[in-house]
Coordinates of C-alpha atoms in Angstrom, one line a residue:
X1042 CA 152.1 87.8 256.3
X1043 CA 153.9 87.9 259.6
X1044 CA 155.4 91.0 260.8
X1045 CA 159.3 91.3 260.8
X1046 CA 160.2 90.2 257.4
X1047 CA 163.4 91.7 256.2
X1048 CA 164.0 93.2 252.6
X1049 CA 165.1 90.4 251.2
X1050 CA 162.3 88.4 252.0
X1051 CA 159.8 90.7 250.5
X1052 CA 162.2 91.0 247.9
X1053 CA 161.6 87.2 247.0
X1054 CA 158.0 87.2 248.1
X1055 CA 157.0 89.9 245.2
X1056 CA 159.2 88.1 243.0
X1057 CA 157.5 84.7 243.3
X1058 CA 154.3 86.4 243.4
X1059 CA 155.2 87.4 239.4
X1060 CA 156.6 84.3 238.2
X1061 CA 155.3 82.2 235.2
X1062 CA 157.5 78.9 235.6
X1063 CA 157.9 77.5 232.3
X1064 CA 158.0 74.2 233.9
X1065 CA 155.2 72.8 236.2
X1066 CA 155.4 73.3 239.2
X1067 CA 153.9 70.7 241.5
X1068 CA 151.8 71.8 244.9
X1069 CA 149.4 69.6 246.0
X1070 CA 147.7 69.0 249.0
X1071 CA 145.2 66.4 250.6
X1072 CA 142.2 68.0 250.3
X1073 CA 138.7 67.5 247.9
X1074 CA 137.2 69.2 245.3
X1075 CA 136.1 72.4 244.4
X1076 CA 138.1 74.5 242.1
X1077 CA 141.2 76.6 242.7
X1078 CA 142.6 80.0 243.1
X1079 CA 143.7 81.7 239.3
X1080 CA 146.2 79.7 237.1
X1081 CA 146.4 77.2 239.9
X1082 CA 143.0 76.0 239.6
X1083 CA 142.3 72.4 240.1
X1084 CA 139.6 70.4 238.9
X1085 CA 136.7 69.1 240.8
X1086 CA 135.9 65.8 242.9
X1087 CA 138.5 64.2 244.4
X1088 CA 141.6 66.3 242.7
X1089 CA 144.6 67.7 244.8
X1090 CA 144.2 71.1 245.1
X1091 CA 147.3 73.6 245.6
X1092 CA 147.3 74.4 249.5
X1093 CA 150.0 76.5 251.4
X1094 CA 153.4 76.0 250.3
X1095 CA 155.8 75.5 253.4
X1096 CA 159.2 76.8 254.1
X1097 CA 160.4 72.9 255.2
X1098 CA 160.6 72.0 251.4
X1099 CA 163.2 75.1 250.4
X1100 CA 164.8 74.5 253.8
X1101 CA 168.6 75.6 253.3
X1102 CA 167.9 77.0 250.0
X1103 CA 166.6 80.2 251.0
X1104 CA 168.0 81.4 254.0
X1105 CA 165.5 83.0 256.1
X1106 CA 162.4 82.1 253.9
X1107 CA 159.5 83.3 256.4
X1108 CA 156.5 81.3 257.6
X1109 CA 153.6 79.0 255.6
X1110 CA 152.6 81.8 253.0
X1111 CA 149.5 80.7 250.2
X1112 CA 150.4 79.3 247.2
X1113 CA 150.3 81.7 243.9
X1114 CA 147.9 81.8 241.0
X1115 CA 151.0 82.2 238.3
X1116 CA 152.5 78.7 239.5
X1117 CA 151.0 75.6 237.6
X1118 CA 150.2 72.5 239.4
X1119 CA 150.1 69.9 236.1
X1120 CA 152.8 67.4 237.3
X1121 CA 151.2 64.1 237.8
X1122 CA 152.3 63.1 241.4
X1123 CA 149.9 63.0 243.4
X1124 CA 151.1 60.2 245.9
X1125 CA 153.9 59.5 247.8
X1126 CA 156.5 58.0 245.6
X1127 CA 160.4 57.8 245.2
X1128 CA 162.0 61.1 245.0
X1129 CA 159.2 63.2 246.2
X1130 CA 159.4 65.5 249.5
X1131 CA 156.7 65.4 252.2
X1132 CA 156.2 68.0 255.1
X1133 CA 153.6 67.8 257.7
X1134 CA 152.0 70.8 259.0
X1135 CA 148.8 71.4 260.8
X1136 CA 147.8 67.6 259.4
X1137 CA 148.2 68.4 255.9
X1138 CA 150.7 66.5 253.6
X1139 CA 152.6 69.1 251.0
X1140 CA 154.2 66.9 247.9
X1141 CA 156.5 69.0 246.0
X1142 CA 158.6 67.5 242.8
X1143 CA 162.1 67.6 243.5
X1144 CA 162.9 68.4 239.7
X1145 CA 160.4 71.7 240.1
X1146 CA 162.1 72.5 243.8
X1147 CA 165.3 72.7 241.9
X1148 CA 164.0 75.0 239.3
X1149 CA 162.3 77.0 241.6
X1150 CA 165.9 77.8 243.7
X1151 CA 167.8 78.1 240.6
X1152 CA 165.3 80.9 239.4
X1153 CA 165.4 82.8 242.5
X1154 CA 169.1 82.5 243.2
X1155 CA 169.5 84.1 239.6
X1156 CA 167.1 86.8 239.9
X1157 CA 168.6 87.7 243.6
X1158 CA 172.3 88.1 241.7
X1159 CA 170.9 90.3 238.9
X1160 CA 169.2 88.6 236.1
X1161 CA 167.6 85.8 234.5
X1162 CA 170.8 83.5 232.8
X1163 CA 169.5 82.3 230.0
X1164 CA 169.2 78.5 229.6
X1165 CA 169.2 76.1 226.8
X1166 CA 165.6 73.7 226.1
X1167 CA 166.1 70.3 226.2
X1168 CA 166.5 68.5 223.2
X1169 CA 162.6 66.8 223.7
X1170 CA 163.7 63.3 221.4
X1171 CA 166.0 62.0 218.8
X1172 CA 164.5 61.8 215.0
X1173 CA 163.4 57.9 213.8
X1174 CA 162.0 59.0 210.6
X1175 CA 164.8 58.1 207.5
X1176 CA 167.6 55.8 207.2
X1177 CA 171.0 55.8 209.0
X1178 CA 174.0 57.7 208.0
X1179 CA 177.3 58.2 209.6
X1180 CA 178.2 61.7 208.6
X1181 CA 181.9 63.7 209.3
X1182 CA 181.4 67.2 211.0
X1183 CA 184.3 70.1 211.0
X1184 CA 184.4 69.8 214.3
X1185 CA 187.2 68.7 216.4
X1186 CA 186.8 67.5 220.0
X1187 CA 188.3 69.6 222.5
X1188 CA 190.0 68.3 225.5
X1189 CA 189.9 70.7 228.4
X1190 CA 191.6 70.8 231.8
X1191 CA 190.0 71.4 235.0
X1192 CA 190.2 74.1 237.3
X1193 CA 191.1 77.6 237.0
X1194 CA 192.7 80.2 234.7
X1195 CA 193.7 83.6 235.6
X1196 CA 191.7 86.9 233.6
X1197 CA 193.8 89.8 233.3
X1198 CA 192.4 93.9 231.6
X1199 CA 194.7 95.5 229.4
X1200 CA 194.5 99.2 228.4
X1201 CA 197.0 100.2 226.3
X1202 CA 197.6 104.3 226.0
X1203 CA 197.1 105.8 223.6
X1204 CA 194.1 103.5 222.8
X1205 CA 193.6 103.9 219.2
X1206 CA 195.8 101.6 218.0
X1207 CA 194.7 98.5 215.8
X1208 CA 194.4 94.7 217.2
X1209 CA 197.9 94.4 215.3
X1210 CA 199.8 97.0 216.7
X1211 CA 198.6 96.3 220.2
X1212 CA 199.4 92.9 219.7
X1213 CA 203.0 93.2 218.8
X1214 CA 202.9 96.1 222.0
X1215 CA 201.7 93.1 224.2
X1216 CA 204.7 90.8 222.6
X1217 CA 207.1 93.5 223.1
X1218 CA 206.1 94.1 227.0
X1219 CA 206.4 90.4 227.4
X1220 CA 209.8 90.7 226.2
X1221 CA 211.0 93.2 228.0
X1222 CA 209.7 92.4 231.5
X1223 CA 210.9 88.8 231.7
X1224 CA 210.6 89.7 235.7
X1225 CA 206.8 89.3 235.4
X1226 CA 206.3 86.9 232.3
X1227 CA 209.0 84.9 231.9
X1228 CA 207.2 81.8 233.6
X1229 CA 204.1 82.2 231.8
X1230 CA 202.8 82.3 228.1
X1231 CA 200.1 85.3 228.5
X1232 CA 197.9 84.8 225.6
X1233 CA 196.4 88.1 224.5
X1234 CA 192.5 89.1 222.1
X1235 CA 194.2 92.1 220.9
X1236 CA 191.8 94.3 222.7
X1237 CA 191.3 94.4 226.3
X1238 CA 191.9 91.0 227.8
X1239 CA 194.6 88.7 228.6
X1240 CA 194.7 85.2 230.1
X1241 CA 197.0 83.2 232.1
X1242 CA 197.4 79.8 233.4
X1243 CA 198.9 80.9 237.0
X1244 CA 198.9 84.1 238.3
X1245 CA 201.3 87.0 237.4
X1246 CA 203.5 88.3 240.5
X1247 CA 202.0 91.3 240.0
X1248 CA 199.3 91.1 242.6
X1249 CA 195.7 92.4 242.0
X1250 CA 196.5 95.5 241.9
X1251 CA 197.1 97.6 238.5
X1252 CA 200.3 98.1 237.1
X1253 CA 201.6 100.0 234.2
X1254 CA 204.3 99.1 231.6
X1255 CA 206.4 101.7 229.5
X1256 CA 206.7 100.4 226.1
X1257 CA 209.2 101.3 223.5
X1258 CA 208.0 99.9 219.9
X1259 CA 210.0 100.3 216.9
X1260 CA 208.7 102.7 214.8
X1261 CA 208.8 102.4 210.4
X1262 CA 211.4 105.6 210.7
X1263 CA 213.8 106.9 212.9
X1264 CA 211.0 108.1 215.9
X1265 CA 210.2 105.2 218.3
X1266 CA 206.5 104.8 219.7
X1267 CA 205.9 105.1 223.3
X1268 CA 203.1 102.9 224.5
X1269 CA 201.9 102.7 228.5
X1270 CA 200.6 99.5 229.2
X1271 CA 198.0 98.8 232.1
X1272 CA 197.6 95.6 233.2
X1273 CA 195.2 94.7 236.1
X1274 CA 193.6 91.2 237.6
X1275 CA 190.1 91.1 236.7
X1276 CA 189.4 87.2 238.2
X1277 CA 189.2 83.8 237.7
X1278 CA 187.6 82.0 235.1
X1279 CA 186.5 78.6 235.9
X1280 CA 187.0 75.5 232.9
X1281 CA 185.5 73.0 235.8
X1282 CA 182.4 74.5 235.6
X1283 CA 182.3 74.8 231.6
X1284 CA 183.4 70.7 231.9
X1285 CA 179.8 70.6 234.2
X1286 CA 177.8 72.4 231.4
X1287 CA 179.2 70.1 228.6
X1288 CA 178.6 67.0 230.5
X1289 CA 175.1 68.2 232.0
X1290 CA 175.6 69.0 235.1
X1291 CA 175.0 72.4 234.8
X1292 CA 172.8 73.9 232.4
X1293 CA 174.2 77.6 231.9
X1294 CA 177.4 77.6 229.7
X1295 CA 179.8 79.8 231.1
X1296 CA 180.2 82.3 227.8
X1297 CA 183.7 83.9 230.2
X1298 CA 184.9 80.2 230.1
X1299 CA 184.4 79.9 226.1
X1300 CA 185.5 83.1 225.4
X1301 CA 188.5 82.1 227.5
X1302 CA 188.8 79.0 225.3
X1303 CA 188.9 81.0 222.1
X1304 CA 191.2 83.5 222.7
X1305 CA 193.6 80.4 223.6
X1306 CA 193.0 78.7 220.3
X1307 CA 193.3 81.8 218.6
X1308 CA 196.5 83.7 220.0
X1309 CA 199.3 81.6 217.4
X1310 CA 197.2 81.5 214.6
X1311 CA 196.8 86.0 215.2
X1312 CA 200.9 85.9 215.6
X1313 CA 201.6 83.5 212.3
X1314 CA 198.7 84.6 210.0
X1315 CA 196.6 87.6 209.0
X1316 CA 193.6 87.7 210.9
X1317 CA 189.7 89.0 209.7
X1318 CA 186.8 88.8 211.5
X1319 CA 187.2 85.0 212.4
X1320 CA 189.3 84.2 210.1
X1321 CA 192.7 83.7 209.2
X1322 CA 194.5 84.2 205.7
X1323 CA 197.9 84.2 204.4
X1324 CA 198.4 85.7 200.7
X1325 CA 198.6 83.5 197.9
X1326 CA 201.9 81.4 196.6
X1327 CA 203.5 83.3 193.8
X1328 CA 204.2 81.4 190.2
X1329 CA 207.3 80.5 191.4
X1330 CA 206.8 78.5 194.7
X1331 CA 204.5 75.6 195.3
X1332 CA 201.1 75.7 196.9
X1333 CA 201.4 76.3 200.4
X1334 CA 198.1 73.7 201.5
X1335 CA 196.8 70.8 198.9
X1336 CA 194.2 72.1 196.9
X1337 CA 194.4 75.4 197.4
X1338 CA 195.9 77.9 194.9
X1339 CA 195.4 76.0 191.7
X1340 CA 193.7 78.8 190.3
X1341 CA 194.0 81.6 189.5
X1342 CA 193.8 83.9 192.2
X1343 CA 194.2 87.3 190.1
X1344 CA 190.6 89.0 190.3
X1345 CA 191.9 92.3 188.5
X1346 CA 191.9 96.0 189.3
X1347 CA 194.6 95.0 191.8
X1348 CA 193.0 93.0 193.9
X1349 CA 193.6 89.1 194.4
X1350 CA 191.9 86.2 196.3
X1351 CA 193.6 85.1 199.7
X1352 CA 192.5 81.8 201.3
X1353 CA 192.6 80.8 205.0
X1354 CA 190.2 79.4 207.0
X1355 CA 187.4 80.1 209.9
X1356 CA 188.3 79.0 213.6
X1357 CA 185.2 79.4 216.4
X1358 CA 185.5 77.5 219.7
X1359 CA 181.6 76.1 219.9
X1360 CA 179.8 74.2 222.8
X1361 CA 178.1 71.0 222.1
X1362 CA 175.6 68.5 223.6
X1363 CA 178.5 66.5 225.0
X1364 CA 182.1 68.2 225.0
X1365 CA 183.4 71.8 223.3
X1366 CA 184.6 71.7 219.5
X1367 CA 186.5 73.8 217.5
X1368 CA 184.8 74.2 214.2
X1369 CA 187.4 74.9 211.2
X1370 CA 186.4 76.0 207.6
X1371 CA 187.7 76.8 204.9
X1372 CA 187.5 80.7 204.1
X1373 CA 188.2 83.5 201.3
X1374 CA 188.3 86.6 200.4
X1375 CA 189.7 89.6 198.6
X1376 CA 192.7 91.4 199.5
X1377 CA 195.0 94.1 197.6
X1378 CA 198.0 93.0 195.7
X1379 CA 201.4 94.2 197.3
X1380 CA 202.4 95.4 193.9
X1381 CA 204.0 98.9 192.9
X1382 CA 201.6 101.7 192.4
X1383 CA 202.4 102.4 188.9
X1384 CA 201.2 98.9 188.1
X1385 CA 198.4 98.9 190.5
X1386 CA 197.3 102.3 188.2
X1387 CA 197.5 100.0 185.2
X1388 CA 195.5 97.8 186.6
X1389 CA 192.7 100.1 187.9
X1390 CA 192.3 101.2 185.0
X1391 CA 192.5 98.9 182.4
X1392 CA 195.4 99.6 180.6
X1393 CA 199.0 97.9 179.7
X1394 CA 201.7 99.8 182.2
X1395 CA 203.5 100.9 178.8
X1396 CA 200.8 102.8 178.0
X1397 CA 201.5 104.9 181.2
X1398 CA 204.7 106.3 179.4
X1399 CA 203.1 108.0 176.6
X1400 CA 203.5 110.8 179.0
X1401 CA 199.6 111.3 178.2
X1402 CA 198.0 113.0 181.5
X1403 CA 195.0 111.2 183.1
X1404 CA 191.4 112.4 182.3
X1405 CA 189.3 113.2 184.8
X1406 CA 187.3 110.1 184.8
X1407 CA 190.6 108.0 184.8
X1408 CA 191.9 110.2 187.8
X1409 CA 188.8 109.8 190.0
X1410 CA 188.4 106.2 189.5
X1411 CA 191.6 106.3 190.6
X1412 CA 191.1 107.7 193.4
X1413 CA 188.2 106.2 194.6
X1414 CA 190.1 102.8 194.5
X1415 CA 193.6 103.8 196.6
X1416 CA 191.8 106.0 198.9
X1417 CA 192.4 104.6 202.6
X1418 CA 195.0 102.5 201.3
X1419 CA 198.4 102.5 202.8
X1420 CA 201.7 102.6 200.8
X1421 CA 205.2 102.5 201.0
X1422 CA 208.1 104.7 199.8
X1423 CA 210.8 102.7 197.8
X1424 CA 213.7 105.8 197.3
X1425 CA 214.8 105.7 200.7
X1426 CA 216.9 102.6 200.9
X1427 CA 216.1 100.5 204.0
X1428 CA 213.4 103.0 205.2
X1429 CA 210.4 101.8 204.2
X1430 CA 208.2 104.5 205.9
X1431 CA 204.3 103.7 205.9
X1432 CA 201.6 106.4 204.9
X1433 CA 197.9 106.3 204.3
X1434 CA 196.9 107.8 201.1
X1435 CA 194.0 110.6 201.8
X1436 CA 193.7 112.2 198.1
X1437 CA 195.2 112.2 194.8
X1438 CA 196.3 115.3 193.2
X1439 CA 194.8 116.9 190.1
X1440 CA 198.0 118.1 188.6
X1441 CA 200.9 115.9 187.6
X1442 CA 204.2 115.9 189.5
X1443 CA 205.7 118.2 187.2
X1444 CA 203.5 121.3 187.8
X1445 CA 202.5 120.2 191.3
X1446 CA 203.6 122.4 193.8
X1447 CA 204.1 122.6 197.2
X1448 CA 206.0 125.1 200.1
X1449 CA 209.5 123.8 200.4
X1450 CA 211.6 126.0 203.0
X1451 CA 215.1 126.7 202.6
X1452 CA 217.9 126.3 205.0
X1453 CA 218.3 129.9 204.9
X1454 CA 214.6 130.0 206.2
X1455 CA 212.9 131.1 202.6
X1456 CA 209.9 129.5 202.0
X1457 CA 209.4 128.8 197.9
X1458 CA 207.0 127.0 195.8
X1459 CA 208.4 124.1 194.4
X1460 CA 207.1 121.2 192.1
X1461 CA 207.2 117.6 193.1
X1462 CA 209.4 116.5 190.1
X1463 CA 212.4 119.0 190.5
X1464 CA 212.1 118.3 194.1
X1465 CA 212.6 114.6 193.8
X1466 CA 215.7 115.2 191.2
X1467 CA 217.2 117.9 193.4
X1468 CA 217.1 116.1 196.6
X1469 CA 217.3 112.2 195.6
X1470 CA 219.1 112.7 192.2
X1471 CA 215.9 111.3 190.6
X1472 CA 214.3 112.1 187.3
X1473 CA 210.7 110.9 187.3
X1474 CA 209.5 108.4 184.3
X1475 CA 206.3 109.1 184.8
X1476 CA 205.7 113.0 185.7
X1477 CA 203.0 113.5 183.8
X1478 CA 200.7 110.8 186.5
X1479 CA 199.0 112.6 189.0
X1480 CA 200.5 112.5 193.1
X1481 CA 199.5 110.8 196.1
X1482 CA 198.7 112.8 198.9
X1483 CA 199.7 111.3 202.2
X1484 CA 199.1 111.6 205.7
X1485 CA 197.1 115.1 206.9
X1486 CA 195.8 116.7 203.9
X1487 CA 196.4 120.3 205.3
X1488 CA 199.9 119.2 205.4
X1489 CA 200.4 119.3 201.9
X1490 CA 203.0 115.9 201.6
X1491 CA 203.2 114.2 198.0
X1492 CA 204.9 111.3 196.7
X1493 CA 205.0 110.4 193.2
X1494 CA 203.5 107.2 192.1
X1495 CA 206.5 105.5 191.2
X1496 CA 208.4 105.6 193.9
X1497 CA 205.3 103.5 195.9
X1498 CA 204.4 100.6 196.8
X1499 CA 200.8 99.3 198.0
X1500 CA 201.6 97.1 201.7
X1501 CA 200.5 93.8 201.8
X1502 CA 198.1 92.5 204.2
X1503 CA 195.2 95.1 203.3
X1504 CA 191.6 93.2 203.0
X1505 CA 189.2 95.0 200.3
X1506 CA 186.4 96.3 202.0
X1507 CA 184.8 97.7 199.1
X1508 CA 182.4 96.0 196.9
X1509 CA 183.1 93.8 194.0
X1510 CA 182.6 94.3 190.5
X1511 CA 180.6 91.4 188.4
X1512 CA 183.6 90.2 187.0
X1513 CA 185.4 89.8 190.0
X1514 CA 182.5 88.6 192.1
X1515 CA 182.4 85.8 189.3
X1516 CA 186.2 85.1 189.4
X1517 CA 185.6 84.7 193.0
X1518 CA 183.3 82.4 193.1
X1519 CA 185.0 80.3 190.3
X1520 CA 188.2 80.3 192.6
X1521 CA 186.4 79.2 195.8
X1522 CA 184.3 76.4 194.3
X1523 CA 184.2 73.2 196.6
X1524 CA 182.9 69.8 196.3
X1525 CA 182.3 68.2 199.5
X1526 CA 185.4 65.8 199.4
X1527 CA 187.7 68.9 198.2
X1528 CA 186.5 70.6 201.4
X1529 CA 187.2 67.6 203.6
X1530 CA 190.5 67.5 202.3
X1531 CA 191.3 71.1 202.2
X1532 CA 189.9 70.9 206.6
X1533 CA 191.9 68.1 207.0
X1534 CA 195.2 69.8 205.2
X1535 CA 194.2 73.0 207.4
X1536 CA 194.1 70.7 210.8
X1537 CA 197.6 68.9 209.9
X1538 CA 199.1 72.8 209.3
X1539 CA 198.0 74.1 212.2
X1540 CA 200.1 71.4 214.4
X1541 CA 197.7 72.2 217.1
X1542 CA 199.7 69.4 219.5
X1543 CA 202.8 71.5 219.0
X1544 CA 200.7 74.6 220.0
X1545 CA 202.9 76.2 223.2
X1546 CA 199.8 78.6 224.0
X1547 CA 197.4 75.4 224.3
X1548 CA 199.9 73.0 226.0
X1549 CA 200.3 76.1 228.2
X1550 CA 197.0 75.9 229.3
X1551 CA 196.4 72.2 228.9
X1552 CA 194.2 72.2 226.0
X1553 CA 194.4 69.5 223.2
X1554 CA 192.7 69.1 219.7
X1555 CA 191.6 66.0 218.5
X1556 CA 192.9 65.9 214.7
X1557 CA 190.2 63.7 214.0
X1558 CA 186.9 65.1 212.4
X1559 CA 183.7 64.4 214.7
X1560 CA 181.2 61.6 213.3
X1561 CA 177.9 62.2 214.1
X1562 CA 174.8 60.1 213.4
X1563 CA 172.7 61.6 210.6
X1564 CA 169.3 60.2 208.6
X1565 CA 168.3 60.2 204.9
X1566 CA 164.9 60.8 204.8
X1567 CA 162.6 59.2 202.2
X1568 CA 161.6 61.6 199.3
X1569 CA 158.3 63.3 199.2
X1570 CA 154.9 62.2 197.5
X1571 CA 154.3 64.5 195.3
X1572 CA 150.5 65.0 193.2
X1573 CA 150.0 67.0 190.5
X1574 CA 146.4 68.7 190.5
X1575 CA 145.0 68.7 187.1
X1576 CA 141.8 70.7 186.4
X1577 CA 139.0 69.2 185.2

């Protein structure tokens, strides 16, 4: 090898050295038989053999690619030029003719560019053929063609202190910033994953340097939350190159420029519904008012021990062989009823709420079922008026309000023990119905705060986690049920909801949805022979 090469020479010369193409690789030279070096080998007689592979044919590709160096024993040499023919390259050097598929040069540059920047991207096979067994169908997919713009979008980081808030809160702390700083966003419409990043179309006037944001959100009592916002340019994302990718030009798919896409398509439906996973739900129309989508609701939705079936649907920005989609489904799952806890109780465990006033105490069995169900669930107070203040339940007591006792300090600064029931009646003027039910404890448990079941009321919006029972795993299914047209319908209802042409964030960006579902080509293949084997 001649003297002088720099770093990054070597650095590409040991990494050729240990490549495996997975894509022949075509050397060939003019000379006879005999047999070549290591995976390279040649046949005999007359067959090209792999000679030295010349720095002419990568010219401009690799700058400074040294002098003629051998050709490897890892690259293949099975394509089948062999002659000079129309898109081929030829180089003569010291008499000998070099023939190198352009195709394979290609590869060869794209491999080495990606392993100089850091890594191998991964890259999608080829689909080899399309299937002629079967006969034609034109099928409907849940997939709607996405119309993209060109050029470039504008990626933003967002660290919101203190950082252990949910994706809700630290969306409506986003909204709120937007609101307050019109300096900064009032010509844009920032669209926001709830977590860390934010996109929009044209840059902020905010440069690229960070810059923080006090935040005042209203808080469920009289204290307000302080929030500090940081908001700093992290780049552009490109949507010209993801339009390459779908239309083959280039074969990596951008996975910044999709998850770009996504977040678009997903910031109205976050703001308007309640989001899962995925997903999207909003809770399910009470007797009184009419089904909110056709189809859905028309049964029962009740699945006991207060918990309820909420439909939605599933929204994922995909890549295809031709252009991007957005695949919508419908979706369900179980959620709490927003219903008061004395009645949630009821439900829990089985029993009428009028047999809750036999002033009867819970058993222990009835108290830790109890428990184990609104655990981790948060509730609201009712006997404060307007001020619906938000806890978490942690525990429930194992005495009843009326002998449960906590330290209550006077305004003369004695501290007594006093029990749940005479403290409601002395302070809000309010005799308890049911004192003989055990409390809720809320908040810290060391801080000793209980509310009486009756005066609270489970929050809407809070997704059961925990597992089903058969009962309700059977009402579920019965509720969700689907024949193939029903779906269609219910996708199509979803699609015509959603208003995705009156979408701000979208039109912001200059996204549009075709409302149309995508027809694809499919086949119905013939049915199998089947033989029976019947012993002799």
């Amino acid at each position: 090898m001649a003297a002088g090469i720099d770093q990054q020479q070597q650095q590409v010369m040991s990494m050729l050295d240990s490549f495996s193409f997975n894509e022949p690789v075509n050397i060939l030279g003019s000379g006879g038989g005999g047999g070549g070096g290591g995976g390279g080998g040649g046949g005999g007689g007359n067959a090209p053999q792999p000679q030295q592979y010349m720095p002419g044919i990568l010219g401009g590709h690799i700058p400074g690619m040294p002098g003629p160096f051998m050709a490897w024993s890892t690259i293949r040499t099975s394509c089948s030029a062999t002659t000079a023919a129309s898109g081929y390259v030829f180089r003569r050097s010291n008499n000998d003719i070099y023939v190198v598929c352009i195709r394979c040069i290609v590869l060869l540059r794209r491999t080495i560019t990606s392993r100089l920047s850091g890594g191998v991207q991964f890259q999608c096979p080829r689909r080899p053929n399309h299937g002629l067994e079967g006969r034609s169908i034109l099928l409907r997919a849940n997939h709607f063609a996405v119309r993209m713009p060109g050029g470039t979008i504008q990626h933003y980081h967002v660290d919101v202190s203190p950082d252990k808030c949910p994706r809700r809160v630290n969306r409506e702390i986003i909204l709120c910033m937007i609101r307050s700083f019109g300096k900064y966003f009032s010509s844009s419409r920032p669209v926001y994953d709830g977590k860390r990043n934010m996109y929009t179309r044209e840059p902020l006037p905010i440069g690229r340097e960070k810059m923080e944001f006090e935040v005042t959100l209203p808080g469920d009592s009289a204290v307000e939350r302080q929030f500090t916002v940081t908001v700093k340019w992290a780049g552009q994302v490109s949507l010209s190159t993801l339009e390459d990718a779908m239309e083959g030009r280039v074969r990596q798919v951008p996975f910044e420029a999709v998850q770009a896409m996504d977040v678009i398509l997903r910031h109205l439906p976050s703001l308007k519904y309640t989001p899962v996973g995925r997903s999207f739900f909003s809770p399910p129309a009470q007797p009184h008012q009419p089904p909110q989508q056709h189809g859905q609701y028309h049964m029962e939705s009740k699945l006991g021990g207060g918990r309820e079936v909420w439909f939605g649907f599933h929204q994922s920005v995909r890549p295809s062989q031709w252009k991007m989609m957005l695949n919508i489904d419908v979706s369900a799952t179980a959620f709490y009823r927003s219903m008061p806890v004395i009645e949630f109780v009821a439900e829990v465990l089985e029993l009428p709420v009028q047999a809750l006033t036999e002033r009867r105490a819970l058993s222990d069995a009835q108290r830790v079922k109890f428990t184990k169900e609104i655990r981790g669930l948060k509730i609201e107070i009712t006997h404060c008026g307007q001020m619906r203040r938000k806890y978490r339940v942690c525990n429930v007591t194992r005495r009843p309000a009326q002998t449960q006792t906590f330290p209550l300090q006077l305004e003369t600064g004695q501290t007594i023990e006093c029990t749940v029931a005479k403290y409601f009646y002395d302070k809000y003027r309010i005799q308890l119905k049911y004192p003989h039910l055990p409390c809720l404890q809320v908040g810290q448990e060391q801080k000793h705060t209980y509310l009486p079941p009756e005066v609270c009321h489970v929050v809407p919006g809070q997704r059961c986690i925990k597992k089903l029972t058969d009962t309700q795993t059977s009402t579920m299914i019965k509720a969700t049920a689907r024949s193939a047209p029903e779906r269609e319908r219910e996708i199509a209802s979803l699609v015509r909801k959603a208003e995705f042409s009156a979408d701000p964030f979208a039109h912001e960006f200059g996204i549009a949805i075709n409302s149309a579902m995508t027809e694809v080509k499919g086949r119905v293949l013939s049915a199998p022979e089947t033989s029976v084997w019947r012993p002799k």
